[in-house]
mmCIF file of C-alpha atoms in Angstrom:
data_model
loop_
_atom_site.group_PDB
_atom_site.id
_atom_site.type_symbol
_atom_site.label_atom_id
_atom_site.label_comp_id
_atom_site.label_asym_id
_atom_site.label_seq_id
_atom_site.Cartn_x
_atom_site.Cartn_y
_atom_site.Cartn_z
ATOM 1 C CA UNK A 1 136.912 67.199 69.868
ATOM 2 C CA UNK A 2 138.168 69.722 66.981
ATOM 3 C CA UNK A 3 140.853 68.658 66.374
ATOM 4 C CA UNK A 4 142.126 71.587 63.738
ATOM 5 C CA UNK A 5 144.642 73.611 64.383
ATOM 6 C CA UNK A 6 145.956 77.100 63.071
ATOM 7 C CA UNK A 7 148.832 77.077 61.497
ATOM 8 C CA UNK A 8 151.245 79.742 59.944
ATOM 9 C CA UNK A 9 154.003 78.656 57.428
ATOM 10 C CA UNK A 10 156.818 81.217 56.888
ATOM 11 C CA UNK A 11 158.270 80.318 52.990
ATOM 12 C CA UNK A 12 161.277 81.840 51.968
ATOM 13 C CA UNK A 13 160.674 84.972 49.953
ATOM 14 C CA UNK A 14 162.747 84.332 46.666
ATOM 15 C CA UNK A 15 159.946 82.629 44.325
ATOM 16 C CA UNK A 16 156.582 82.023 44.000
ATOM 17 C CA UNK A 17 154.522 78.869 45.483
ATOM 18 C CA UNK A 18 154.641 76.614 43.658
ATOM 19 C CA UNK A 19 157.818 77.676 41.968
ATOM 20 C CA UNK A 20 157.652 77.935 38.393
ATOM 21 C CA UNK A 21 161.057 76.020 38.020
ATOM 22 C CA UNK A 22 164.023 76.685 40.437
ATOM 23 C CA UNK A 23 162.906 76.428 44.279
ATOM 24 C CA UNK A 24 162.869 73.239 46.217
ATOM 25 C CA UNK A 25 162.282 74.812 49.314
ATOM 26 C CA UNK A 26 159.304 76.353 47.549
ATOM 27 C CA UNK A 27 158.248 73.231 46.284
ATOM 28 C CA UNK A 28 158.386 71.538 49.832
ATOM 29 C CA UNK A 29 156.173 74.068 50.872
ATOM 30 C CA UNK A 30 153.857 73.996 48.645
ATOM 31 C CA UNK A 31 153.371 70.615 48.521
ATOM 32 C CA UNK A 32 152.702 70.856 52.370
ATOM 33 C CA UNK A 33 150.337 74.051 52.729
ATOM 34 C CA UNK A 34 148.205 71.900 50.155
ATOM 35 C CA UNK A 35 148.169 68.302 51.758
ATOM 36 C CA UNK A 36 147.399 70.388 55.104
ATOM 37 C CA UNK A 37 144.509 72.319 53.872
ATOM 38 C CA UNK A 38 143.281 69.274 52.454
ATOM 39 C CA UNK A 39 143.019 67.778 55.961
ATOM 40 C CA UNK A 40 141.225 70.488 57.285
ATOM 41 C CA UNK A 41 143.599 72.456 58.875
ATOM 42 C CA UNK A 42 143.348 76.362 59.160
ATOM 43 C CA UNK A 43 146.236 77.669 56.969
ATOM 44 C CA UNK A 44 147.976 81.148 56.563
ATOM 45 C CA UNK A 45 151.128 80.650 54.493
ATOM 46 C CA UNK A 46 153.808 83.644 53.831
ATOM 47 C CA UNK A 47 155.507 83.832 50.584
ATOM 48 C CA UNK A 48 156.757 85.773 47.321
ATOM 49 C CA UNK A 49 154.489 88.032 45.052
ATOM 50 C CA UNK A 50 152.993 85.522 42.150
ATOM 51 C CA UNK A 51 152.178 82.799 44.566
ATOM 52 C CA UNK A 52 148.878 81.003 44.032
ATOM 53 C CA UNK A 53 146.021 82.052 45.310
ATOM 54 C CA UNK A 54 145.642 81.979 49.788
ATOM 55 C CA UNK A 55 149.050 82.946 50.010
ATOM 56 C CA UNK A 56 149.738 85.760 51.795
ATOM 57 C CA UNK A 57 152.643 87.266 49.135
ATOM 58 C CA UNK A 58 154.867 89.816 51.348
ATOM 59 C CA UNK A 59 158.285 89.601 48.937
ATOM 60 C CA UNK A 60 158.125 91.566 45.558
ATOM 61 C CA UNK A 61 158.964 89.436 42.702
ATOM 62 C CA UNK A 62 162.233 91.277 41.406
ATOM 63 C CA UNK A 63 164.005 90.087 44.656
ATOM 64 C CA UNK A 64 164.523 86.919 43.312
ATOM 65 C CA UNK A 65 167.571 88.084 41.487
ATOM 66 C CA UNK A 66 168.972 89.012 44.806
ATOM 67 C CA UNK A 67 169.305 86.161 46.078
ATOM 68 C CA UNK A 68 173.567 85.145 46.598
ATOM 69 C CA UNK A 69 174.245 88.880 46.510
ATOM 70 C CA UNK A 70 174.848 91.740 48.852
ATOM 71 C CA UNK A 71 170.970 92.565 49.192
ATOM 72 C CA UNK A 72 169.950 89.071 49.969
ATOM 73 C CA UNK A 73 170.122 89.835 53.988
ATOM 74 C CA UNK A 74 168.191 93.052 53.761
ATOM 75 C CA UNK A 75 165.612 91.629 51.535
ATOM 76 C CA UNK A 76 165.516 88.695 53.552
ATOM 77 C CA UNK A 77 164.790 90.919 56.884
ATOM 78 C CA UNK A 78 162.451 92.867 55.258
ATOM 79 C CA UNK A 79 160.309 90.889 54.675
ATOM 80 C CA UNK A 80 160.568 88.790 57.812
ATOM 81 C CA UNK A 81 159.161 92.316 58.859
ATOM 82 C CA UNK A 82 156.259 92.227 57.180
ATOM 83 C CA UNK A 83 155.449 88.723 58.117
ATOM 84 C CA UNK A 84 155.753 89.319 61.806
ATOM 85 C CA UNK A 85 154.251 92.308 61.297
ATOM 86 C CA UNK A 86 151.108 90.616 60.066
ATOM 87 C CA UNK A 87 150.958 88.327 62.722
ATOM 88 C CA UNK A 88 151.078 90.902 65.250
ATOM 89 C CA UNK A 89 147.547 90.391 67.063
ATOM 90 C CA UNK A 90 146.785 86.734 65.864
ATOM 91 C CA UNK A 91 147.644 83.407 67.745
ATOM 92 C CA UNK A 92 148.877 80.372 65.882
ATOM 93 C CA UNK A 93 149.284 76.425 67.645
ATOM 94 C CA UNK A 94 152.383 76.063 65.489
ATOM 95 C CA UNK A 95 154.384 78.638 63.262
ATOM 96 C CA UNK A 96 156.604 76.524 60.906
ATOM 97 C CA UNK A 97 159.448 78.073 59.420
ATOM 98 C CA UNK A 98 161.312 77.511 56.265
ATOM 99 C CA UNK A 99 162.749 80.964 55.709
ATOM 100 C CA UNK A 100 166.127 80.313 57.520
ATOM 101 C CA UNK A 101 168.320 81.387 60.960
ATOM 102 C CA UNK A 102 166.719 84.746 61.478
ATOM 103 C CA UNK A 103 162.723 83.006 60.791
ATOM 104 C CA UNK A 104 163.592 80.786 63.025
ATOM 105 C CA UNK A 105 164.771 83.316 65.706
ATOM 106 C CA UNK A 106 162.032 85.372 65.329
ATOM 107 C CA UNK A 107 159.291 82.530 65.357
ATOM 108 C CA UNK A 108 161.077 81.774 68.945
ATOM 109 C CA UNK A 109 160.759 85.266 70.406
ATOM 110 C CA UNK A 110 157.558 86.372 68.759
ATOM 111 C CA UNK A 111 155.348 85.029 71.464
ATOM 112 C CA UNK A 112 152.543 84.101 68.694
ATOM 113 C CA UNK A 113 152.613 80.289 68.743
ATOM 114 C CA UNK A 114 153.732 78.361 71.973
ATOM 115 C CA UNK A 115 155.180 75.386 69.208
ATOM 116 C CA UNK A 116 157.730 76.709 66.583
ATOM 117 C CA UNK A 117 158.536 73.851 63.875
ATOM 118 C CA UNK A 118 162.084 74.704 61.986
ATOM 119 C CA UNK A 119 162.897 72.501 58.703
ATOM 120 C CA UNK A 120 166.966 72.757 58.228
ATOM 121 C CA UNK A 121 167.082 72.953 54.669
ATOM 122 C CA UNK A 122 170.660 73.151 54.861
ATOM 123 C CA UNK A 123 174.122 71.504 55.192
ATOM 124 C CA UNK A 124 174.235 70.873 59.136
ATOM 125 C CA UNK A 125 177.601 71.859 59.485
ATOM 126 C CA UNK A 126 179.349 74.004 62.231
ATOM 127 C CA UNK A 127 178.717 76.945 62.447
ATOM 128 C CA UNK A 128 174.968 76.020 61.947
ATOM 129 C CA UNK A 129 174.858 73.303 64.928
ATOM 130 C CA UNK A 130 176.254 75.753 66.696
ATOM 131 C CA UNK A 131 173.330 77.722 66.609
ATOM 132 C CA UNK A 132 170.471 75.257 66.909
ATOM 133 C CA UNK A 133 172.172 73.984 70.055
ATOM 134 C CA UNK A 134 171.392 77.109 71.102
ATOM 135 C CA UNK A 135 167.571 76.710 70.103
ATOM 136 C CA UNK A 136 167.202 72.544 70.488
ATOM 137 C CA UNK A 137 165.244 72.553 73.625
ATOM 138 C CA UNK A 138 163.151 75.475 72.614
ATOM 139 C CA UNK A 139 162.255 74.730 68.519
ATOM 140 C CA UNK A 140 161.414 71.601 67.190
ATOM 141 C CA UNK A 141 164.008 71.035 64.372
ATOM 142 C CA UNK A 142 163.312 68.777 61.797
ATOM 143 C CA UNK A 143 165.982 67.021 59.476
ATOM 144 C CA UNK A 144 165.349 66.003 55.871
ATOM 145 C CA UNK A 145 167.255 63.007 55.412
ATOM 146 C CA UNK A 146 168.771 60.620 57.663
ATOM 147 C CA UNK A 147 172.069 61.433 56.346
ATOM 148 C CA UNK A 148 171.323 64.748 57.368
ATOM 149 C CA UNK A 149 170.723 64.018 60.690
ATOM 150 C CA UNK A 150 173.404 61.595 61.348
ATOM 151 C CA UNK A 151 175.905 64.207 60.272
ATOM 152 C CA UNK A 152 174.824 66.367 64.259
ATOM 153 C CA UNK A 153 174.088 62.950 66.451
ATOM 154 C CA UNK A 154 174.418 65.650 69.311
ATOM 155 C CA UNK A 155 171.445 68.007 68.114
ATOM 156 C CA UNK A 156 167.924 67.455 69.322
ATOM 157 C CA UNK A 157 165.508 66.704 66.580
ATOM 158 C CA UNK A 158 162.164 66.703 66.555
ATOM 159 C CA UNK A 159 162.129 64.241 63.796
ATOM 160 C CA UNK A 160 162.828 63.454 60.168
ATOM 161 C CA UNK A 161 160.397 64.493 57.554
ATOM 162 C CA UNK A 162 161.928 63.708 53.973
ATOM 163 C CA UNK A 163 161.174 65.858 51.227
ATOM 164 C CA UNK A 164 157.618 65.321 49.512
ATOM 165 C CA UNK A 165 157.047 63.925 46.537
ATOM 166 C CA UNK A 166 153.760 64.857 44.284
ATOM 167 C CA UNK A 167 153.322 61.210 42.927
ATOM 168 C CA UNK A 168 150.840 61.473 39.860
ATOM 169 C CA UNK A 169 153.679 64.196 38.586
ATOM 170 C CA UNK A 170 156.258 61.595 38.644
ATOM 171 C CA UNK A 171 154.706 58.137 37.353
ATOM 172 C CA UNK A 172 157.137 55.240 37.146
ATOM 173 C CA UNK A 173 158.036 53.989 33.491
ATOM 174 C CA UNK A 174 158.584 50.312 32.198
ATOM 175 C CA UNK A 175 160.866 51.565 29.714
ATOM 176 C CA UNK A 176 163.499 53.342 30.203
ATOM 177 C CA UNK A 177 167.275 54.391 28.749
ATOM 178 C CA UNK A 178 169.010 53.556 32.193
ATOM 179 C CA UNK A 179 170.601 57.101 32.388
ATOM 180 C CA UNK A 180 171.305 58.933 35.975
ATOM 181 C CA UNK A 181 169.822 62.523 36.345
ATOM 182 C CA UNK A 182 170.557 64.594 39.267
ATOM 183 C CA UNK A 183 168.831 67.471 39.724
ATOM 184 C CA UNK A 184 170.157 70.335 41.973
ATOM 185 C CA UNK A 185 171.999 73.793 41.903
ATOM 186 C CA UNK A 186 174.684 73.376 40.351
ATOM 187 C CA UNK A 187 177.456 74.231 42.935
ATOM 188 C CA UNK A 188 179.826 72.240 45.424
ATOM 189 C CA UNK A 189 177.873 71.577 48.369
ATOM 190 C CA UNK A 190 175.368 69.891 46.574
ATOM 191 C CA UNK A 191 177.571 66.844 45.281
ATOM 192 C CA UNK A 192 177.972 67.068 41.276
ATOM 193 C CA UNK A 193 181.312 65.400 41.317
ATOM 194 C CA UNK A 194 180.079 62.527 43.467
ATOM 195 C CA UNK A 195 177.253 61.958 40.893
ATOM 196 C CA UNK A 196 180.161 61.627 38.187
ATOM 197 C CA UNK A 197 182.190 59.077 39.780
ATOM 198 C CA UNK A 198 178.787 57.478 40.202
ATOM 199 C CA UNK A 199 178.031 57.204 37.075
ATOM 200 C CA UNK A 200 181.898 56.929 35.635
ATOM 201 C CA UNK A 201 181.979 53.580 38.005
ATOM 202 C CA UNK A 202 178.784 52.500 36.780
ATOM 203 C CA UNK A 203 179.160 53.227 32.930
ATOM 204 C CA UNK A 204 176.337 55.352 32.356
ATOM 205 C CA UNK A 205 175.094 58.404 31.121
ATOM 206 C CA UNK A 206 174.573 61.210 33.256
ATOM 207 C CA UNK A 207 172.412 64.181 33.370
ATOM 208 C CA UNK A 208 172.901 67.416 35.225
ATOM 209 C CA UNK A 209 169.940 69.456 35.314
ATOM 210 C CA UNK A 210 169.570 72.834 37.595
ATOM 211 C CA UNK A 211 170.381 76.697 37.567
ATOM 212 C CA UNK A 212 174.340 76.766 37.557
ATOM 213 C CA UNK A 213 176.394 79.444 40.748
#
């Protein structure tokens, strides 16, 4: 019994996979497209102009700096366009989506794959629950964290899948300076000032690293 299956990823289309710094979301899926291939799966993954090499790249580079502005929706749809575009006359098993609410809508009503997989990337906050109520019985939504999950107990998850980490990029040290790093966008909803009382309870030295909103 074969049992590979074909599977399309949908990346977001503001940098490259891998990224070449910012983008976690990119890193996520990069990680994934590469531990999949590895296992034998048949692979087509969507993403932004100076991607590595068997990625389909359907988002020019310059639309990076769009991102967080008024252009970010258009760019966004357009290249959800192309995407959908290109899968016009193939069939997938699963489509899995990173690029957002309107990916995910359009996985759901493009009639290519009878599984969609949606990662929430986000916050899962109303008005966002709102909308994947809607969805819950048709997409199989996947939290990252079990924070994350606990914060909609009436949403209908397929599962939690934390964030991967590459290993051999990240080998543990036996010496250290004890210091706390976060690293994130710099910006509210990611928690900054709870990493400072953190670390002004705790009496050490903390590092802020990521690109500042």
């Amino acid at each position: 019994m074969d049992d590979t299956l074909r599977i399309a990823i949908v990346a977001p289309p503001w940098y490259p996979l891998p990224p070449r710094g910012y983008g976690g979301t990119e890193l996520v899926v990069h990680l994934l497209h590469s531990e999949l291939r590895r296992l034998g799966h048949d692979l087509t993954v969507y993403g932004a102009a100076g991607s590595e090499a068997g990625v389909t790249m359907l988002a020019d580079a310059a639309w990076s700096h769009d991102l967080g502005g008024p252009h970010e929706r258009p760019r966004e749809a357009t290249y959800l366009a192309r995407v959908y575009a290109d899968m016009a006359n193939r069939r997938f098993d699963v489509i899995h989506d990173h690029a957002g609410f309107d990916g995910l809508l359009l996985a759901l009503h493009s009639g290519v794959a009878p599984v969609v997989v949606h990662t929430i990337h986000g916050e899962l906050v109303e008005p966002m629950t709102t909308l994947y109520k809607e969805v819950d019985a048709r997409a199989r939504l996947c939290a990252i964290s079990l924070s994350q999950a606990a914060s909609a107990p009436a949403l209908k998850l397929a599962g939690i899948v934390h964030n991967a980490v590459e290993l051999p990029t990240a080998p543990p040290s036996a010496t250290h300076e004890r210091y706390l790093i976060e690293v994130a966008r710099i910006t509210p909803d990611k928690g900054q000032h709870l990493a400072i009382q953190v670390a002004q309870q705790s009496g050490r030295k903390l590092i802020l690293a990521g690109k500042v909103e």
